[in-house]
PDB file of C-alpha atoms in Angstrom:
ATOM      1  CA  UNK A  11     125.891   2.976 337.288  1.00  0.00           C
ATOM      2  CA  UNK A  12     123.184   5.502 336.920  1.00  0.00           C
ATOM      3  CA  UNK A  13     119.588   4.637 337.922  1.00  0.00           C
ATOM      4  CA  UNK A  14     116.922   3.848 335.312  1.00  0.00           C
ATOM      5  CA  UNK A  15     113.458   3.439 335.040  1.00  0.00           C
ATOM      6  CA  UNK A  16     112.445   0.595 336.879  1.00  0.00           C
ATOM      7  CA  UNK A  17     114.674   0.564 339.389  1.00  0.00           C
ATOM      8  CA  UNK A  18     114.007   1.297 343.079  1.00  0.00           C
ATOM      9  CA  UNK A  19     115.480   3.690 344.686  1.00  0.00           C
ATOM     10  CA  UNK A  20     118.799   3.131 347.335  1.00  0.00           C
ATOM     11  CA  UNK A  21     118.170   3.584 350.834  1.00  0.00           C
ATOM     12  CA  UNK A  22     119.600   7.027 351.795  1.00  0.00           C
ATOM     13  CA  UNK A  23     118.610   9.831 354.588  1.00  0.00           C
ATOM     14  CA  UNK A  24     118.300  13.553 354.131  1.00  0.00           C
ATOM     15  CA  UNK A  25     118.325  16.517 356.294  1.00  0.00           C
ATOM     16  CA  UNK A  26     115.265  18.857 356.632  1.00  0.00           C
ATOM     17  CA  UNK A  27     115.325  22.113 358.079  1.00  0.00           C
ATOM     18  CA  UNK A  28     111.412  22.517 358.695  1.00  0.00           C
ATOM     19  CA  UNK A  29     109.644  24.962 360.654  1.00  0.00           C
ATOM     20  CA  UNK A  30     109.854  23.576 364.011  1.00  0.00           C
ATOM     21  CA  UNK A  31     113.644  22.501 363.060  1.00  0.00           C
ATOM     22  CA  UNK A  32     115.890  20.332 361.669  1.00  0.00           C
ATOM     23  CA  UNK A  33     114.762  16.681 361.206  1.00  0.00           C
ATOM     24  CA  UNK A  34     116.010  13.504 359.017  1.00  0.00           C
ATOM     25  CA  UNK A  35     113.638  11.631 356.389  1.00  0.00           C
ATOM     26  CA  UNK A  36     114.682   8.703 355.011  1.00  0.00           C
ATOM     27  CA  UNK A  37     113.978   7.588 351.492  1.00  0.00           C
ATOM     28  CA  UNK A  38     111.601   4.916 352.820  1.00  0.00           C
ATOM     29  CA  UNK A  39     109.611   7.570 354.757  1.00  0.00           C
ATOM     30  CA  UNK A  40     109.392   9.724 352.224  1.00  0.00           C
ATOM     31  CA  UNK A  41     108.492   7.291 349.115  1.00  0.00           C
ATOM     32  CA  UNK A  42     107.124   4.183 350.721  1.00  0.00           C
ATOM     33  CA  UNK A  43     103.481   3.526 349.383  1.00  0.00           C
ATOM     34  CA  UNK A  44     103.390   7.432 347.411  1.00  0.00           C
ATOM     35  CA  UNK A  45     103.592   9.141 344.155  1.00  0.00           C
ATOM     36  CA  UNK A  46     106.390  11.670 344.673  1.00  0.00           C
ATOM     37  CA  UNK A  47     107.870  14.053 342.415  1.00  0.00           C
ATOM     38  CA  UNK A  48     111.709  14.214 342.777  1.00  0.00           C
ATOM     39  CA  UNK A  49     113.770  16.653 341.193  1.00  0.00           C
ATOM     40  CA  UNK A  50     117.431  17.693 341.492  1.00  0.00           C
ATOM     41  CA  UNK A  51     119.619  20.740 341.103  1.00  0.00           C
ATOM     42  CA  UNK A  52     122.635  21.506 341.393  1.00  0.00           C
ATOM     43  CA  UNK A  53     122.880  24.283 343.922  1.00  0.00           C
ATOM     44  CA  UNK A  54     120.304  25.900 346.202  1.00  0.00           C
ATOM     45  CA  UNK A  55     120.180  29.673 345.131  1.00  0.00           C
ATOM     46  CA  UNK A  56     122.818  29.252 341.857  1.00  0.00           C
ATOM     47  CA  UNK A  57     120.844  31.226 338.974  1.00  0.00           C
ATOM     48  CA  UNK A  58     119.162  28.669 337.064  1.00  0.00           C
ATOM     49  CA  UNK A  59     118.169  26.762 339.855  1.00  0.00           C
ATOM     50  CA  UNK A  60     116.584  29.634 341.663  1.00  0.00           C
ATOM     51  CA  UNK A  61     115.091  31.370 338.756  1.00  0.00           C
ATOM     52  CA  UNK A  62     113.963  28.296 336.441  1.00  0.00           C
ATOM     53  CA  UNK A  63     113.797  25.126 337.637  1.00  0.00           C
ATOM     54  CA  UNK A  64     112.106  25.801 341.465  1.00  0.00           C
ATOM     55  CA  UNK A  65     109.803  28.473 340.673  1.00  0.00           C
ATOM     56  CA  UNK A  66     108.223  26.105 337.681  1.00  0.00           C
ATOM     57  CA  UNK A  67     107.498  23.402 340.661  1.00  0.00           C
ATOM     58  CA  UNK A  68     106.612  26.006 343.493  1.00  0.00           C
ATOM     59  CA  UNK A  69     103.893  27.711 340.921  1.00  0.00           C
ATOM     60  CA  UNK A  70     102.348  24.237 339.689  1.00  0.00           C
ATOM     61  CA  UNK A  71     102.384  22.742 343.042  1.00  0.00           C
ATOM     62  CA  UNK A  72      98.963  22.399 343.099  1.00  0.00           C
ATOM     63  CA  UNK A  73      98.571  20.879 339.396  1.00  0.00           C
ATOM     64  CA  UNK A  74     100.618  18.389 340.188  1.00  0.00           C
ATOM     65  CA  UNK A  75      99.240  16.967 343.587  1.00  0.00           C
ATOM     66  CA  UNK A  76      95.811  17.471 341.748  1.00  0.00           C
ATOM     67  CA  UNK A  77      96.955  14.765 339.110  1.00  0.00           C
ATOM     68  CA  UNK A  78      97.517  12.049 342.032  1.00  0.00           C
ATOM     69  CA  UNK A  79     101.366  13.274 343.369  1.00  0.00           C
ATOM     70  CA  UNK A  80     101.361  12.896 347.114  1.00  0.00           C
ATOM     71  CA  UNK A  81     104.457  14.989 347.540  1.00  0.00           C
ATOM     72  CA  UNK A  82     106.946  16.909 346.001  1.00  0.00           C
ATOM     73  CA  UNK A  83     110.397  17.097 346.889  1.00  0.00           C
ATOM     74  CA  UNK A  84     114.182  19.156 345.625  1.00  0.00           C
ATOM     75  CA  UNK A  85     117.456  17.470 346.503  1.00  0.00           C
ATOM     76  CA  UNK A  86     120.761  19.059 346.369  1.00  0.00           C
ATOM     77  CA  UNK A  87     124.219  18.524 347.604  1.00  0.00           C
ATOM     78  CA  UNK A  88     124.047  21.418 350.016  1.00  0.00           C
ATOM     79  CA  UNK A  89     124.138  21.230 353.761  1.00  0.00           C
ATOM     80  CA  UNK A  90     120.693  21.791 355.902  1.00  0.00           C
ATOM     81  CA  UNK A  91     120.924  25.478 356.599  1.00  0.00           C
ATOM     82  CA  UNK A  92     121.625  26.621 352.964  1.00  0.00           C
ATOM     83  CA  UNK A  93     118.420  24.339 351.572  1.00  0.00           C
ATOM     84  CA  UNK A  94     116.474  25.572 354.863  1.00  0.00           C
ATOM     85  CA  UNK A  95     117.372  29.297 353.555  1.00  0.00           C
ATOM     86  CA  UNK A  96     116.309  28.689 350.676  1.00  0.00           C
ATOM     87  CA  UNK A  97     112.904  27.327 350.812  1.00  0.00           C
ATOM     88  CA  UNK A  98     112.669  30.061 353.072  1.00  0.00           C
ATOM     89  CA  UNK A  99     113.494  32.936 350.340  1.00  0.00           C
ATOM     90  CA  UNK A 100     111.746  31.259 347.296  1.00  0.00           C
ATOM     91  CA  UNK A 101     108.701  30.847 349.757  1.00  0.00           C
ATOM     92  CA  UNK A 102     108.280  27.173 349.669  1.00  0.00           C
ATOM     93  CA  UNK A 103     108.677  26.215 352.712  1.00  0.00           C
ATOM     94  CA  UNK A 104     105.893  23.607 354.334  1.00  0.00           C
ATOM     95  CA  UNK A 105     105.338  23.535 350.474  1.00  0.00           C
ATOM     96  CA  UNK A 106     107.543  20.888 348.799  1.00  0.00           C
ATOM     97  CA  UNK A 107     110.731  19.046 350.601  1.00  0.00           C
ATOM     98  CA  UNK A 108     114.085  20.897 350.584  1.00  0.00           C
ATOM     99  CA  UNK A 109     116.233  17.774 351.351  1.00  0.00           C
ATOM    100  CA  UNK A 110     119.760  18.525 351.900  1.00  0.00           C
ATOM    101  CA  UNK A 111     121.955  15.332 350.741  1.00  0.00           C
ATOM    102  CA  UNK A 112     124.818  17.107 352.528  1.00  0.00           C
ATOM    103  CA  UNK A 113     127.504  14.327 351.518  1.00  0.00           C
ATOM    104  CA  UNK A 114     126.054  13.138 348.473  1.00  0.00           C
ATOM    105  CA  UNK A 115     126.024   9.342 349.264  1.00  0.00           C
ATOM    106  CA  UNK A 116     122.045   9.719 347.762  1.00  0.00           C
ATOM    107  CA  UNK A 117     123.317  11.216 344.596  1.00  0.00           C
ATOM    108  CA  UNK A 118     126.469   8.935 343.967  1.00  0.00           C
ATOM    109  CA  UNK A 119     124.062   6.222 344.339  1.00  0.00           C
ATOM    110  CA  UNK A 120     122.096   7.023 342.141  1.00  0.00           C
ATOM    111  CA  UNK A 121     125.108   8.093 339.668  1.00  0.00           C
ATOM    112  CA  UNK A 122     124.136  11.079 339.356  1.00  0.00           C
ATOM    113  CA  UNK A 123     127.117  13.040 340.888  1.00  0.00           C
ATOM    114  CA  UNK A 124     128.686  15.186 338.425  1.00  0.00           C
ATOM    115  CA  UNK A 125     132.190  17.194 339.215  1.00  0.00           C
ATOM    116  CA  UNK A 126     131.646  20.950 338.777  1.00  0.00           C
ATOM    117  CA  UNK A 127     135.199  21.927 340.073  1.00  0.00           C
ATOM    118  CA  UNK A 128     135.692  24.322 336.895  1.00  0.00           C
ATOM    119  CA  UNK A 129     132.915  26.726 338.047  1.00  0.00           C
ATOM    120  CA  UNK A 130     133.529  26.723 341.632  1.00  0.00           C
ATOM    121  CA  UNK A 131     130.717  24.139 342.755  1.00  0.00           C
ATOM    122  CA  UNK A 132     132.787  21.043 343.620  1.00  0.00           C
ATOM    123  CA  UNK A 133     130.821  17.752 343.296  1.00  0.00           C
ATOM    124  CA  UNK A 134     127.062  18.251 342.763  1.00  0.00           C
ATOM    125  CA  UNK A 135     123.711  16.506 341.481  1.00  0.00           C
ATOM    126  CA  UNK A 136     123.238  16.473 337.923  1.00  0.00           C
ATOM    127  CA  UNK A 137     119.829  18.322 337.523  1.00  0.00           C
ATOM    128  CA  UNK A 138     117.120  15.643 336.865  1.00  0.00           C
ATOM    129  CA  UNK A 139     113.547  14.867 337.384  1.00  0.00           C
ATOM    130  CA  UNK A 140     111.837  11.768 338.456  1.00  0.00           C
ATOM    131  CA  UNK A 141     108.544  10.672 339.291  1.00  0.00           C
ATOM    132  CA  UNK A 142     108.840   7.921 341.859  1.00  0.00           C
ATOM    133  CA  UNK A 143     106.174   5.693 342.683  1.00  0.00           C
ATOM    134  CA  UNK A 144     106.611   3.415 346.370  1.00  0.00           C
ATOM    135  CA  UNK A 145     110.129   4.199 345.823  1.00  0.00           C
ATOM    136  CA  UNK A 146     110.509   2.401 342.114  1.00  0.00           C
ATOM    137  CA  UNK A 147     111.369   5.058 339.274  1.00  0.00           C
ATOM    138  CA  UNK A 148     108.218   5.477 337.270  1.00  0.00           C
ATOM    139  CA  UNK A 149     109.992   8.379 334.596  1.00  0.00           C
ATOM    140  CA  UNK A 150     113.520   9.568 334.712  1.00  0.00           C
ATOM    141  CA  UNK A 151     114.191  13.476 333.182  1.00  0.00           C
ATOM    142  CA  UNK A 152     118.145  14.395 333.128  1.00  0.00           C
ATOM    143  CA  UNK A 153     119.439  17.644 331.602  1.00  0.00           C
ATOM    144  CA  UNK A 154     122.733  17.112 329.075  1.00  0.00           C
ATOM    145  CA  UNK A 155     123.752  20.688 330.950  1.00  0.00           C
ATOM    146  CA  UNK A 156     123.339  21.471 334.749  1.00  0.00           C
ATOM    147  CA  UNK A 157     122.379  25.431 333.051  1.00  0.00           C
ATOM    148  CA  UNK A 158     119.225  23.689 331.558  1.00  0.00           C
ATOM    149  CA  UNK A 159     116.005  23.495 333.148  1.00  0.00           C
ATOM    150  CA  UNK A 160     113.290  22.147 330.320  1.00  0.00           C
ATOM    151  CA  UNK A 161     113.249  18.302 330.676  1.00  0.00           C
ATOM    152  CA  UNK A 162     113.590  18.053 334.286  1.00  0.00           C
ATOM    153  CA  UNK A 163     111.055  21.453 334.364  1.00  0.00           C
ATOM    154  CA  UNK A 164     107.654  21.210 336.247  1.00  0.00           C
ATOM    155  CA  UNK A 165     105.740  21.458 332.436  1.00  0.00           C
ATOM    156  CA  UNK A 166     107.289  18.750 331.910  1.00  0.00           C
ATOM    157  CA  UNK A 167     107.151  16.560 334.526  1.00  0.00           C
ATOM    158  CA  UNK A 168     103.095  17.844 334.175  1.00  0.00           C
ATOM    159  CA  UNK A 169     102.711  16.291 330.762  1.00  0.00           C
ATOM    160  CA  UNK A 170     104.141  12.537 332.383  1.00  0.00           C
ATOM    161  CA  UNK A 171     101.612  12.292 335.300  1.00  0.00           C
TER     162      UNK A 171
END
């Protein structure tokens, strides 16, 4: 079953590589009593993710915590080091959360796994949006192709907060 709006979101804990090192933040940590923007792709550094759909959030940071978002945060099935790497090389690290849902028990629970054997990837996230509010789903953004970026994109998530 895939989540909708409305629902809350299942208990789950990520991996963080930060600057002083790798910690775990659980969902309740991170969207207990917040506004957070969530999105999803479906690889760290895989073309559209790294030339689309992060850059859009990493250049309107600021617009969006200006319009009430206490944090913003990109999950992919990817382990630690490769989501560590990359907030690293995009520059957004200490910017937004790189959470690494390194067996995808967050993303099956949400039903948002999606199998992309055919082009190498293996099971992934489906690339999605949300805007989460003390952990209930406020709006809910998925792309019909993992190669899309536009209604899961940072303009707009802007134009639903």
């Amino acid at each position: 079953m895939t989540i909708s709006v409305g629902d809350k979101l299942p208990a789950a804990t990520f991996k963080e590589k930060t600057a002083d090192g790798p910690v775990e933040i659980t969902t309740e940590q991170l969207f207990s009593g917040k506004k957070v923007v969530l999105f999803a792709v479906p690889g760290a550094f895989t073309p559209t993710c790294s030339l689309n759909h992060l850059p859009g959030y990493l250049e309107n940071r600021d617009a969006i915590l200006a319009r009430g978002i206490d944090d913003i945060a990109v999950v992919a099935v990817n382990d630690l080091h490769v989501m560590g790497a990359w907030a690293t090389a995009s520059g957004g690290m200490g910017k937004i959360h790189f959470l690494s849902d390194w067996n995808a028990a967050f993303t099956k629970a949400l039903g948002m796994d999606i199998d992309l054997s055919a082009g190498t990837l293996g099971l992934r996230s489906k690339r999605y949006s949300m805007l989460v509010e003390d952990g209930v789903v406020k709006s809910l953004n998925v792309e019909e192709s993992p190669g899309q970026a536009t209604v899961s994109g940072a303009a707009a998530m802007l134009e639903q907060i």
